[in-house]
């Protein structure tokens, strides 16, 4: 069996989207003032650069007709160009079972410019498709190739509590509490650019959600890189009474010293890794004791080949892994690792930030039932197929 072709297409959503809202989610752009209006971006939609309304879909085909599916959501047009020009020639004609060799070949050949960010994301898409081929070639799900089932089913947390009106947030939390979820992640809407009033608003939102879900359920808090070290140090002591399971990405991903200081400062575990891209990067985070929870995404870190290594690395440091964003490429890693206790979960929803766009491109992602996900022992590969229902809602770039 040899790889015959690699096809990368960009699916750009042109259908209905949820209108953006100000203070929807704190993020790294909050601190940058808008020089067009000569004012801080406070109160404006600063999430526009962090929306994923286009995905690159990769189809790797073998000479005996097996097609593996991979995907990447970062800078999709650039990812497609990288795959077409640099990565496809490295894997065509090769045996997909030599997945370690192929992963190293892609990683090292692009190392001068691709070792972080979209370069690694492009490698991830090809690697994920290769693993889909492997599973299909032996009629086994990918998680069986990675070590098999380590849990009866996967606990998952509800992850769409963005900052809106507090009553709306409470109603949303109650709805999914009633559906059996026992863990919830909410986003802060405010950061340093919003002053003390923003601190007050952040605390109000945590209190509002705790009122609904109580203290016998988990609550996670996400900053999405929207704070800085000084602000985080100021607000963390005020958050401890709400007993969060973790505080996610309080500072930008490159501030490893900031993560390390915060993780030693507070009883609240600090999480991160969504914007880390390599095995060596995660070793640096672990060596510095910068995070207490690792949250890589398989379609960013070099694919399943590298994510499997990161799982083992984190296990050796007794740091759990809870991958970013759910989705099948992450669920297979979670099912096959004892060190992955749960999954992130976004429900089917109108296109907003873009995580939900996965449902509009692919069929096969499991729906949560009573706060759990299940993978089938007999569905080969990743278990995904391309969806045709919404094709007219995409601009497809060949």
mmCIF file of C-alpha atoms in Angstrom:
data_model
loop_
_atom_site.group_PDB
_atom_site.id
_atom_site.type_symbol
_atom_site.label_atom_id
_atom_site.label_comp_id
_atom_site.label_asym_id
_atom_site.label_seq_id
_atom_site.Cartn_x
_atom_site.Cartn_y
_atom_site.Cartn_z
ATOM 1 C CA UNK A 1 0.000 0.000 0.000
ATOM 2 C CA UNK A 2 1.418 3.359 -1.067
ATOM 3 C CA UNK A 3 0.141 6.926 -0.888
ATOM 4 C CA UNK A 4 -1.035 7.899 -4.370
ATOM 5 C CA UNK A 5 -2.308 11.447 -3.926
ATOM 6 C CA UNK A 6 -2.880 14.271 -1.439
ATOM 7 C CA UNK A 7 -5.782 16.641 -2.023
ATOM 8 C CA UNK A 8 -6.186 19.789 0.103
ATOM 9 C CA UNK A 9 -9.325 21.911 -0.186
ATOM 10 C CA UNK A 10 -10.355 24.996 1.740
ATOM 11 C CA UNK A 11 -13.971 25.108 2.916
ATOM 12 C CA UNK A 12 -14.903 28.754 3.570
ATOM 13 C CA UNK A 13 -18.253 29.250 5.257
ATOM 14 C CA UNK A 14 -20.575 31.712 3.518
ATOM 15 C CA UNK A 15 -23.775 30.704 5.300
ATOM 16 C CA UNK A 16 -25.535 32.164 8.314
ATOM 17 C CA UNK A 17 -23.380 33.215 11.271
ATOM 18 C CA UNK A 18 -24.230 34.435 14.761
ATOM 19 C CA UNK A 19 -23.582 38.214 14.876
ATOM 20 C CA UNK A 20 -20.459 39.115 16.897
ATOM 21 C CA UNK A 21 -20.869 40.691 20.318
ATOM 22 C CA UNK A 22 -18.561 42.909 22.309
ATOM 23 C CA UNK A 23 -16.953 41.369 25.412
ATOM 24 C CA UNK A 24 -17.955 37.935 24.123
ATOM 25 C CA UNK A 25 -14.616 36.470 25.149
ATOM 26 C CA UNK A 26 -11.444 38.112 26.398
ATOM 27 C CA UNK A 27 -8.531 37.515 24.035
ATOM 28 C CA UNK A 28 -5.016 38.626 23.124
ATOM 29 C CA UNK A 29 -6.260 41.544 21.008
ATOM 30 C CA UNK A 30 -8.048 43.279 23.904
ATOM 31 C CA UNK A 31 -4.896 45.147 24.945
ATOM 32 C CA UNK A 32 -4.282 46.609 21.481
ATOM 33 C CA UNK A 33 -6.078 49.897 20.986
ATOM 34 C CA UNK A 34 -7.934 50.587 17.745
ATOM 35 C CA UNK A 35 -6.012 53.415 16.083
ATOM 36 C CA UNK A 36 -8.741 53.847 13.483
ATOM 37 C CA UNK A 37 -11.040 55.119 16.202
ATOM 38 C CA UNK A 38 -8.154 56.260 18.449
ATOM 39 C CA UNK A 39 -9.633 54.385 21.387
ATOM 40 C CA UNK A 40 -9.238 51.129 23.237
ATOM 41 C CA UNK A 41 -10.978 48.122 21.731
ATOM 42 C CA UNK A 42 -12.912 47.683 24.981
ATOM 43 C CA UNK A 43 -16.544 46.930 24.201
ATOM 44 C CA UNK A 44 -15.820 46.077 20.571
ATOM 45 C CA UNK A 45 -15.654 42.639 18.979
ATOM 46 C CA UNK A 46 -11.951 41.854 19.264
ATOM 47 C CA UNK A 47 -12.529 38.140 18.573
ATOM 48 C CA UNK A 48 -12.650 38.619 14.816
ATOM 49 C CA UNK A 49 -9.072 37.400 14.348
ATOM 50 C CA UNK A 50 -9.812 34.284 16.414
ATOM 51 C CA UNK A 51 -12.810 33.022 14.449
ATOM 52 C CA UNK A 52 -12.384 29.889 12.358
ATOM 53 C CA UNK A 53 -14.873 30.214 9.521
ATOM 54 C CA UNK A 54 -12.698 28.326 7.059
ATOM 55 C CA UNK A 55 -11.136 24.866 7.342
ATOM 56 C CA UNK A 56 -8.674 22.971 5.188
ATOM 57 C CA UNK A 57 -9.815 19.411 4.495
ATOM 58 C CA UNK A 58 -7.138 16.947 3.399
ATOM 59 C CA UNK A 59 -7.848 13.697 1.568
ATOM 60 C CA UNK A 60 -4.913 11.307 1.337
ATOM 61 C CA UNK A 61 -5.578 8.411 -1.051
ATOM 62 C CA UNK A 62 -3.670 5.147 -1.388
ATOM 63 C CA UNK A 63 -3.084 3.095 -4.521
ATOM 64 C CA UNK A 64 -5.680 0.573 -3.343
ATOM 65 C CA UNK A 65 -8.385 3.211 -3.012
ATOM 66 C CA UNK A 66 -8.422 3.985 0.726
ATOM 67 C CA UNK A 67 -9.028 7.666 1.445
ATOM 68 C CA UNK A 68 -8.034 9.174 4.787
ATOM 69 C CA UNK A 69 -9.464 12.466 6.038
ATOM 70 C CA UNK A 70 -7.515 15.150 7.903
ATOM 71 C CA UNK A 71 -8.263 18.748 8.784
ATOM 72 C CA UNK A 72 -6.780 22.035 9.945
ATOM 73 C CA UNK A 73 -8.541 25.225 11.014
ATOM 74 C CA UNK A 74 -5.589 27.621 11.326
ATOM 75 C CA UNK A 75 -4.922 29.948 8.361
ATOM 76 C CA UNK A 76 -6.585 27.490 5.963
ATOM 77 C CA UNK A 77 -5.447 28.999 2.648
ATOM 78 C CA UNK A 78 -1.860 29.110 3.862
ATOM 79 C CA UNK A 79 -2.151 25.565 5.216
ATOM 80 C CA UNK A 80 -3.384 24.387 1.821
ATOM 81 C CA UNK A 81 -0.421 26.022 0.070
ATOM 82 C CA UNK A 82 2.007 24.360 2.496
ATOM 83 C CA UNK A 83 0.404 20.963 1.956
ATOM 84 C CA UNK A 84 0.294 21.296 -1.833
ATOM 85 C CA UNK A 85 3.794 22.662 -2.309
ATOM 86 C CA UNK A 86 5.854 21.198 0.518
ATOM 87 C CA UNK A 87 4.177 18.243 2.253
ATOM 88 C CA UNK A 88 2.445 16.272 -0.485
ATOM 89 C CA UNK A 89 5.735 15.565 -2.345
ATOM 90 C CA UNK A 90 7.214 14.211 0.902
ATOM 91 C CA UNK A 91 4.528 11.551 1.412
ATOM 92 C CA UNK A 92 3.372 10.568 -2.092
ATOM 93 C CA UNK A 93 4.783 7.173 -3.021
ATOM 94 C CA UNK A 94 5.418 6.283 0.616
ATOM 95 C CA UNK A 95 3.947 3.532 2.794
ATOM 96 C CA UNK A 96 1.430 5.103 5.249
ATOM 97 C CA UNK A 97 2.445 2.515 7.859
ATOM 98 C CA UNK A 98 5.781 4.289 8.063
ATOM 99 C CA UNK A 99 3.921 7.071 9.869
ATOM 100 C CA UNK A 100 6.774 7.940 12.248
ATOM 101 C CA UNK A 101 9.171 8.306 9.341
ATOM 102 C CA UNK A 102 6.676 10.411 7.378
ATOM 103 C CA UNK A 103 5.956 12.659 10.349
ATOM 104 C CA UNK A 104 9.654 13.249 10.978
ATOM 105 C CA UNK A 105 10.186 13.827 7.248
ATOM 106 C CA UNK A 106 7.541 16.571 7.158
ATOM 107 C CA UNK A 107 8.644 18.115 10.459
ATOM 108 C CA UNK A 108 12.344 18.261 9.648
ATOM 109 C CA UNK A 109 11.975 19.290 5.995
ATOM 110 C CA UNK A 110 9.966 22.374 7.010
ATOM 111 C CA UNK A 111 11.785 23.069 10.266
ATOM 112 C CA UNK A 112 13.440 26.312 9.149
ATOM 113 C CA UNK A 113 10.058 28.028 8.892
ATOM 114 C CA UNK A 114 7.289 25.631 9.983
ATOM 115 C CA UNK A 115 8.071 24.418 13.484
ATOM 116 C CA UNK A 116 5.401 26.557 15.159
ATOM 117 C CA UNK A 117 1.963 27.661 14.043
ATOM 118 C CA UNK A 118 0.468 26.959 10.638
ATOM 119 C CA UNK A 119 3.390 24.818 9.469
ATOM 120 C CA UNK A 120 2.743 22.310 12.241
ATOM 121 C CA UNK A 121 -1.006 22.552 11.687
ATOM 122 C CA UNK A 122 -0.544 21.611 8.035
ATOM 123 C CA UNK A 123 1.601 18.607 9.028
ATOM 124 C CA UNK A 124 -1.122 17.642 11.484
ATOM 125 C CA UNK A 125 -3.778 17.469 8.778
ATOM 126 C CA UNK A 126 -1.707 15.090 6.644
ATOM 127 C CA UNK A 127 -0.759 12.942 9.653
ATOM 128 C CA UNK A 128 -4.391 12.670 10.816
ATOM 129 C CA UNK A 129 -5.420 11.535 7.333
ATOM 130 C CA UNK A 130 -2.649 8.907 7.369
ATOM 131 C CA UNK A 131 -3.952 7.488 10.664
ATOM 132 C CA UNK A 132 -7.455 7.390 9.193
ATOM 133 C CA UNK A 133 -5.990 5.269 6.368
ATOM 134 C CA UNK A 134 -4.292 2.939 8.842
ATOM 135 C CA UNK A 135 -7.506 2.309 10.741
ATOM 136 C CA UNK A 136 -9.494 1.724 7.582
ATOM 137 C CA UNK A 137 -6.843 -0.619 6.159
ATOM 138 C CA UNK A 138 -7.223 -3.030 9.096
ATOM 139 C CA UNK A 139 -10.921 -2.313 9.858
ATOM 140 C CA UNK A 140 -10.120 -0.900 13.295
ATOM 141 C CA UNK A 141 -10.919 2.471 14.888
ATOM 142 C CA UNK A 142 -7.879 4.691 15.383
ATOM 143 C CA UNK A 143 -8.092 4.469 19.166
ATOM 144 C CA UNK A 144 -7.577 0.702 18.912
ATOM 145 C CA UNK A 145 -4.289 1.322 17.100
ATOM 146 C CA UNK A 146 -3.192 3.729 19.851
ATOM 147 C CA UNK A 147 -3.674 1.331 22.755
ATOM 148 C CA UNK A 148 -7.379 0.657 22.808
ATOM 149 C CA UNK A 149 -10.208 1.543 25.139
ATOM 150 C CA UNK A 150 -9.137 2.910 28.524
ATOM 151 C CA UNK A 151 -12.592 4.006 29.656
ATOM 152 C CA UNK A 152 -16.144 2.765 29.203
ATOM 153 C CA UNK A 153 -17.109 6.163 27.775
ATOM 154 C CA UNK A 154 -15.575 9.635 27.706
ATOM 155 C CA UNK A 155 -16.782 12.240 30.217
ATOM 156 C CA UNK A 156 -17.075 15.632 28.560
ATOM 157 C CA UNK A 157 -17.585 19.202 29.646
ATOM 158 C CA UNK A 158 -19.934 21.715 28.082
ATOM 159 C CA UNK A 159 -17.788 24.443 26.545
ATOM 160 C CA UNK A 160 -19.961 27.122 24.966
ATOM 161 C CA UNK A 161 -20.591 29.478 27.858
ATOM 162 C CA UNK A 162 -19.304 32.676 26.278
ATOM 163 C CA UNK A 163 -19.874 35.950 28.102
ATOM 164 C CA UNK A 164 -23.328 37.272 27.265
ATOM 165 C CA UNK A 165 -26.132 38.662 29.402
ATOM 166 C CA UNK A 166 -25.856 36.970 32.792
ATOM 167 C CA UNK A 167 -29.438 35.708 32.736
ATOM 168 C CA UNK A 168 -28.787 34.188 29.311
ATOM 169 C CA UNK A 169 -25.634 32.505 30.607
ATOM 170 C CA UNK A 170 -27.557 31.088 33.542
ATOM 171 C CA UNK A 171 -30.338 29.787 31.273
ATOM 172 C CA UNK A 172 -27.764 28.137 28.986
ATOM 173 C CA UNK A 173 -25.989 26.500 31.932
ATOM 174 C CA UNK A 174 -29.316 25.260 33.330
ATOM 175 C CA UNK A 175 -30.342 23.801 29.970
ATOM 176 C CA UNK A 176 -27.210 21.675 29.698
ATOM 177 C CA UNK A 177 -27.162 20.832 33.393
ATOM 178 C CA UNK A 178 -30.597 19.323 32.810
ATOM 179 C CA UNK A 179 -29.136 17.344 29.892
ATOM 180 C CA UNK A 180 -26.726 15.604 32.247
ATOM 181 C CA UNK A 181 -23.538 17.654 31.991
ATOM 182 C CA UNK A 182 -21.557 17.841 35.207
ATOM 183 C CA UNK A 183 -18.756 20.126 34.058
ATOM 184 C CA UNK A 184 -18.894 23.532 32.353
ATOM 185 C CA UNK A 185 -16.414 26.012 30.929
ATOM 186 C CA UNK A 186 -17.218 29.709 30.754
ATOM 187 C CA UNK A 187 -15.338 32.592 29.147
ATOM 188 C CA UNK A 188 -14.425 35.881 30.718
ATOM 189 C CA UNK A 189 -15.472 38.963 28.774
ATOM 190 C CA UNK A 190 -13.082 41.450 30.323
ATOM 191 C CA UNK A 191 -9.389 41.997 30.937
ATOM 192 C CA UNK A 192 -6.817 44.708 31.765
ATOM 193 C CA UNK A 193 -8.149 47.112 29.137
ATOM 194 C CA UNK A 194 -11.462 47.304 30.986
ATOM 195 C CA UNK A 195 -10.165 48.450 34.378
ATOM 196 C CA UNK A 196 -11.679 47.679 37.764
ATOM 197 C CA UNK A 197 -15.194 47.603 36.353
ATOM 198 C CA UNK A 198 -14.099 44.695 34.178
ATOM 199 C CA UNK A 199 -12.861 42.863 37.276
ATOM 200 C CA UNK A 200 -16.291 43.321 38.823
ATOM 201 C CA UNK A 201 -18.021 42.067 35.677
ATOM 202 C CA UNK A 202 -15.789 38.986 35.539
ATOM 203 C CA UNK A 203 -16.543 38.092 39.135
ATOM 204 C CA UNK A 204 -20.267 38.610 38.564
ATOM 205 C CA UNK A 205 -20.259 36.156 35.681
ATOM 206 C CA UNK A 206 -18.512 33.415 37.668
ATOM 207 C CA UNK A 207 -20.891 33.900 40.565
ATOM 208 C CA UNK A 208 -23.886 33.757 38.212
ATOM 209 C CA UNK A 209 -22.860 30.418 36.715
ATOM 210 C CA UNK A 210 -22.008 28.936 40.113
ATOM 211 C CA UNK A 211 -25.497 29.879 41.306
ATOM 212 C CA UNK A 212 -26.926 27.564 38.660
ATOM 213 C CA UNK A 213 -24.543 24.604 38.638
ATOM 214 C CA UNK A 214 -23.674 24.612 42.341
ATOM 215 C CA UNK A 215 -20.406 23.382 43.824
ATOM 216 C CA UNK A 216 -20.888 19.667 43.175
ATOM 217 C CA UNK A 217 -20.186 20.222 39.493
ATOM 218 C CA UNK A 218 -16.957 21.372 37.854
ATOM 219 C CA UNK A 219 -16.516 24.921 36.587
ATOM 220 C CA UNK A 220 -13.604 25.893 34.350
ATOM 221 C CA UNK A 221 -12.647 29.477 33.521
ATOM 222 C CA UNK A 222 -11.090 30.632 30.257
ATOM 223 C CA UNK A 223 -9.241 33.888 29.533
ATOM 224 C CA UNK A 224 -8.077 33.007 25.987
ATOM 225 C CA UNK A 225 -4.828 34.913 26.427
ATOM 226 C CA UNK A 226 -6.741 38.107 27.211
ATOM 227 C CA UNK A 227 -5.005 38.944 30.492
ATOM 228 C CA UNK A 228 -1.446 39.837 31.457
ATOM 229 C CA UNK A 229 0.561 38.743 34.468
ATOM 230 C CA UNK A 230 -0.215 41.786 36.621
ATOM 231 C CA UNK A 231 -3.958 41.541 36.010
ATOM 232 C CA UNK A 232 -4.020 37.786 36.595
ATOM 233 C CA UNK A 233 -2.182 38.166 39.904
ATOM 234 C CA UNK A 234 -4.702 40.797 40.959
ATOM 235 C CA UNK A 235 -7.830 38.794 40.155
ATOM 236 C CA UNK A 236 -6.790 35.206 40.951
ATOM 237 C CA UNK A 237 -7.158 35.514 44.752
ATOM 238 C CA UNK A 238 -10.706 36.792 44.200
ATOM 239 C CA UNK A 239 -11.555 33.737 42.088
ATOM 240 C CA UNK A 240 -10.357 31.081 44.518
ATOM 241 C CA UNK A 241 -13.608 31.036 46.500
ATOM 242 C CA UNK A 242 -15.464 29.831 43.393
ATOM 243 C CA UNK A 243 -13.309 26.648 43.343
ATOM 244 C CA UNK A 244 -12.618 26.471 39.604
ATOM 245 C CA UNK A 245 -11.154 23.236 38.263
ATOM 246 C CA UNK A 246 -8.726 25.308 36.197
ATOM 247 C CA UNK A 247 -8.003 28.768 34.783
ATOM 248 C CA UNK A 248 -7.185 28.553 31.086
ATOM 249 C CA UNK A 249 -4.651 30.577 29.094
ATOM 250 C CA UNK A 250 -4.441 33.622 31.385
ATOM 251 C CA UNK A 251 -1.549 35.151 29.394
ATOM 252 C CA UNK A 252 -0.227 34.887 25.846
ATOM 253 C CA UNK A 253 1.261 31.526 24.893
ATOM 254 C CA UNK A 254 4.869 32.764 24.695
ATOM 255 C CA UNK A 255 4.896 34.008 28.302
ATOM 256 C CA UNK A 256 6.031 30.726 29.837
ATOM 257 C CA UNK A 257 7.513 32.571 32.826
ATOM 258 C CA UNK A 258 4.110 34.139 33.455
ATOM 259 C CA UNK A 259 2.393 30.752 33.357
ATOM 260 C CA UNK A 260 4.958 29.295 35.726
ATOM 261 C CA UNK A 261 4.598 32.148 38.223
ATOM 262 C CA UNK A 262 0.807 31.940 38.222
ATOM 263 C CA UNK A 263 0.787 28.152 38.550
ATOM 264 C CA UNK A 264 2.868 28.410 41.741
ATOM 265 C CA UNK A 265 0.990 31.449 43.059
ATOM 266 C CA UNK A 266 -2.541 30.136 43.430
ATOM 267 C CA UNK A 267 -4.552 27.095 44.454
ATOM 268 C CA UNK A 268 -6.298 27.323 41.057
ATOM 269 C CA UNK A 269 -4.616 24.996 38.518
ATOM 270 C CA UNK A 270 -3.408 26.863 35.436
ATOM 271 C CA UNK A 271 -4.047 25.199 32.073
ATOM 272 C CA UNK A 272 -2.743 25.836 28.571
ATOM 273 C CA UNK A 273 -1.161 24.385 25.485
ATOM 274 C CA UNK A 274 -3.852 25.121 22.909
ATOM 275 C CA UNK A 275 -1.319 27.421 21.239
ATOM 276 C CA UNK A 276 1.740 25.212 21.680
ATOM 277 C CA UNK A 277 2.834 23.179 18.663
ATOM 278 C CA UNK A 278 5.636 20.734 19.428
ATOM 279 C CA UNK A 279 6.750 17.941 21.708
ATOM 280 C CA UNK A 280 9.708 20.077 22.781
ATOM 281 C CA UNK A 281 7.425 23.010 23.558
ATOM 282 C CA UNK A 282 5.360 20.861 25.896
ATOM 283 C CA UNK A 283 8.484 19.559 27.590
ATOM 284 C CA UNK A 284 9.456 23.176 28.287
ATOM 285 C CA UNK A 285 6.036 23.859 29.838
ATOM 286 C CA UNK A 286 6.273 20.739 31.971
ATOM 287 C CA UNK A 287 9.860 21.313 33.072
ATOM 288 C CA UNK A 288 8.935 24.817 34.204
ATOM 289 C CA UNK A 289 5.802 23.545 36.002
ATOM 290 C CA UNK A 290 3.999 26.190 33.961
ATOM 291 C CA UNK A 291 0.713 24.285 33.556
ATOM 292 C CA UNK A 292 -1.241 21.799 35.631
ATOM 293 C CA UNK A 293 -3.424 20.719 32.687
ATOM 294 C CA UNK A 294 -2.251 20.357 29.069
ATOM 295 C CA UNK A 295 -4.715 21.238 26.297
ATOM 296 C CA UNK A 296 -3.084 20.555 22.943
ATOM 297 C CA UNK A 297 -5.130 20.110 19.780
ATOM 298 C CA UNK A 298 -4.157 17.124 17.633
ATOM 299 C CA UNK A 299 -4.645 19.176 14.464
ATOM 300 C CA UNK A 300 -1.990 21.655 15.636
ATOM 301 C CA UNK A 301 0.795 19.645 17.270
ATOM 302 C CA UNK A 302 1.849 17.436 14.356
ATOM 303 C CA UNK A 303 -1.121 15.110 14.266
ATOM 304 C CA UNK A 304 -1.863 11.834 16.005
ATOM 305 C CA UNK A 305 1.746 10.633 15.762
ATOM 306 C CA UNK A 306 3.005 13.531 17.875
ATOM 307 C CA UNK A 307 -0.046 13.877 20.123
ATOM 308 C CA UNK A 308 0.414 10.259 21.209
ATOM 309 C CA UNK A 309 3.969 11.133 22.289
ATOM 310 C CA UNK A 310 2.777 14.248 24.128
ATOM 311 C CA UNK A 311 0.274 12.112 26.047
ATOM 312 C CA UNK A 312 3.072 9.829 27.216
ATOM 313 C CA UNK A 313 5.321 12.768 28.084
ATOM 314 C CA UNK A 314 2.616 14.434 30.183
ATOM 315 C CA UNK A 315 1.804 11.167 31.931
ATOM 316 C CA UNK A 316 5.424 10.922 33.061
ATOM 317 C CA UNK A 317 5.012 14.357 34.714
ATOM 318 C CA UNK A 318 1.601 13.408 36.217
ATOM 319 C CA UNK A 319 -0.026 16.250 34.276
ATOM 320 C CA UNK A 320 -3.392 15.341 32.702
ATOM 321 C CA UNK A 321 -4.180 16.049 29.059
ATOM 322 C CA UNK A 322 -7.608 17.380 28.046
ATOM 323 C CA UNK A 323 -7.414 18.251 24.334
ATOM 324 C CA UNK A 324 -8.779 21.477 22.919
ATOM 325 C CA UNK A 325 -12.141 21.693 21.123
ATOM 326 C CA UNK A 326 -13.321 18.079 21.116
ATOM 327 C CA UNK A 327 -13.662 16.622 17.585
ATOM 328 C CA UNK A 328 -12.813 13.110 16.461
ATOM 329 C CA UNK A 329 -9.065 13.522 16.048
ATOM 330 C CA UNK A 330 -8.930 14.400 19.754
ATOM 331 C CA UNK A 331 -11.524 11.888 20.969
ATOM 332 C CA UNK A 332 -9.457 8.933 19.724
ATOM 333 C CA UNK A 333 -6.435 10.160 21.687
ATOM 334 C CA UNK A 334 -8.590 10.684 24.776
ATOM 335 C CA UNK A 335 -10.193 7.240 24.596
ATOM 336 C CA UNK A 336 -6.813 5.518 24.258
ATOM 337 C CA UNK A 337 -4.979 7.316 27.093
ATOM 338 C CA UNK A 338 -5.559 6.859 30.806
ATOM 339 C CA UNK A 339 -3.945 10.277 31.268
ATOM 340 C CA UNK A 340 -6.805 11.968 29.346
ATOM 341 C CA UNK A 341 -9.667 12.066 31.860
ATOM 342 C CA UNK A 342 -12.258 13.981 29.818
ATOM 343 C CA UNK A 343 -13.011 15.844 26.597
ATOM 344 C CA UNK A 344 -14.101 19.333 25.660
ATOM 345 C CA UNK A 345 -17.478 19.400 23.918
ATOM 346 C CA UNK A 346 -19.284 21.938 21.751
ATOM 347 C CA UNK A 347 -22.879 21.148 20.782
ATOM 348 C CA UNK A 348 -24.225 21.477 17.252
ATOM 349 C CA UNK A 349 -24.897 25.193 16.916
ATOM 350 C CA UNK A 350 -25.176 27.995 14.400
ATOM 351 C CA UNK A 351 -21.722 29.049 13.202
ATOM 352 C CA UNK A 352 -20.255 31.475 15.737
ATOM 353 C CA UNK A 353 -16.580 31.180 16.675
ATOM 354 C CA UNK A 354 -16.076 28.300 14.263
ATOM 355 C CA UNK A 355 -15.504 25.209 16.420
ATOM 356 C CA UNK A 356 -19.057 24.192 15.552
ATOM 357 C CA UNK A 357 -18.196 24.338 11.830
ATOM 358 C CA UNK A 358 -16.747 20.828 12.201
ATOM 359 C CA UNK A 359 -20.330 19.527 12.243
ATOM 360 C CA UNK A 360 -21.092 21.257 8.948
ATOM 361 C CA UNK A 361 -18.100 19.686 7.173
ATOM 362 C CA UNK A 362 -17.980 16.173 8.629
ATOM 363 C CA UNK A 363 -20.408 13.441 9.624
ATOM 364 C CA UNK A 364 -19.499 11.034 12.390
ATOM 365 C CA UNK A 365 -18.729 13.092 15.497
ATOM 366 C CA UNK A 366 -20.633 11.538 18.434
ATOM 367 C CA UNK A 367 -23.309 13.532 20.228
ATOM 368 C CA UNK A 368 -22.980 13.779 24.004
ATOM 369 C CA UNK A 369 -25.515 11.867 26.093
ATOM 370 C CA UNK A 370 -25.815 12.669 29.795
ATOM 371 C CA UNK A 371 -22.421 14.331 29.705
ATOM 372 C CA UNK A 372 -20.590 11.431 28.039
ATOM 373 C CA UNK A 373 -19.285 10.572 24.558
ATOM 374 C CA UNK A 374 -18.964 7.132 23.042
ATOM 375 C CA UNK A 375 -16.732 5.788 20.281
ATOM 376 C CA UNK A 376 -17.672 2.628 18.398
ATOM 377 C CA UNK A 377 -15.330 -0.361 18.574
ATOM 378 C CA UNK A 378 -16.216 -1.420 15.032
ATOM 379 C CA UNK A 379 -16.109 1.827 13.012
ATOM 380 C CA UNK A 380 -12.773 1.860 11.156
ATOM 381 C CA UNK A 381 -10.432 4.819 11.044
ATOM 382 C CA UNK A 382 -11.534 8.104 12.540
ATOM 383 C CA UNK A 383 -15.170 7.381 11.755
ATOM 384 C CA UNK A 384 -15.661 10.531 9.692
ATOM 385 C CA UNK A 385 -17.109 11.148 6.248
ATOM 386 C CA UNK A 386 -17.482 14.387 4.329
ATOM 387 C CA UNK A 387 -20.938 15.873 4.677
ATOM 388 C CA UNK A 388 -22.778 16.902 1.500
ATOM 389 C CA UNK A 389 -25.785 18.603 3.093
ATOM 390 C CA UNK A 390 -24.152 22.030 3.446
ATOM 391 C CA UNK A 391 -21.833 22.113 0.437
ATOM 392 C CA UNK A 392 -23.745 25.020 -1.106
ATOM 393 C CA UNK A 393 -22.986 27.033 2.059
ATOM 394 C CA UNK A 394 -19.237 26.914 1.406
ATOM 395 C CA UNK A 395 -16.875 28.571 -0.976
ATOM 396 C CA UNK A 396 -14.567 25.627 -1.804
ATOM 397 C CA UNK A 397 -11.030 26.437 -2.902
ATOM 398 C CA UNK A 398 -9.423 23.582 -4.829
#
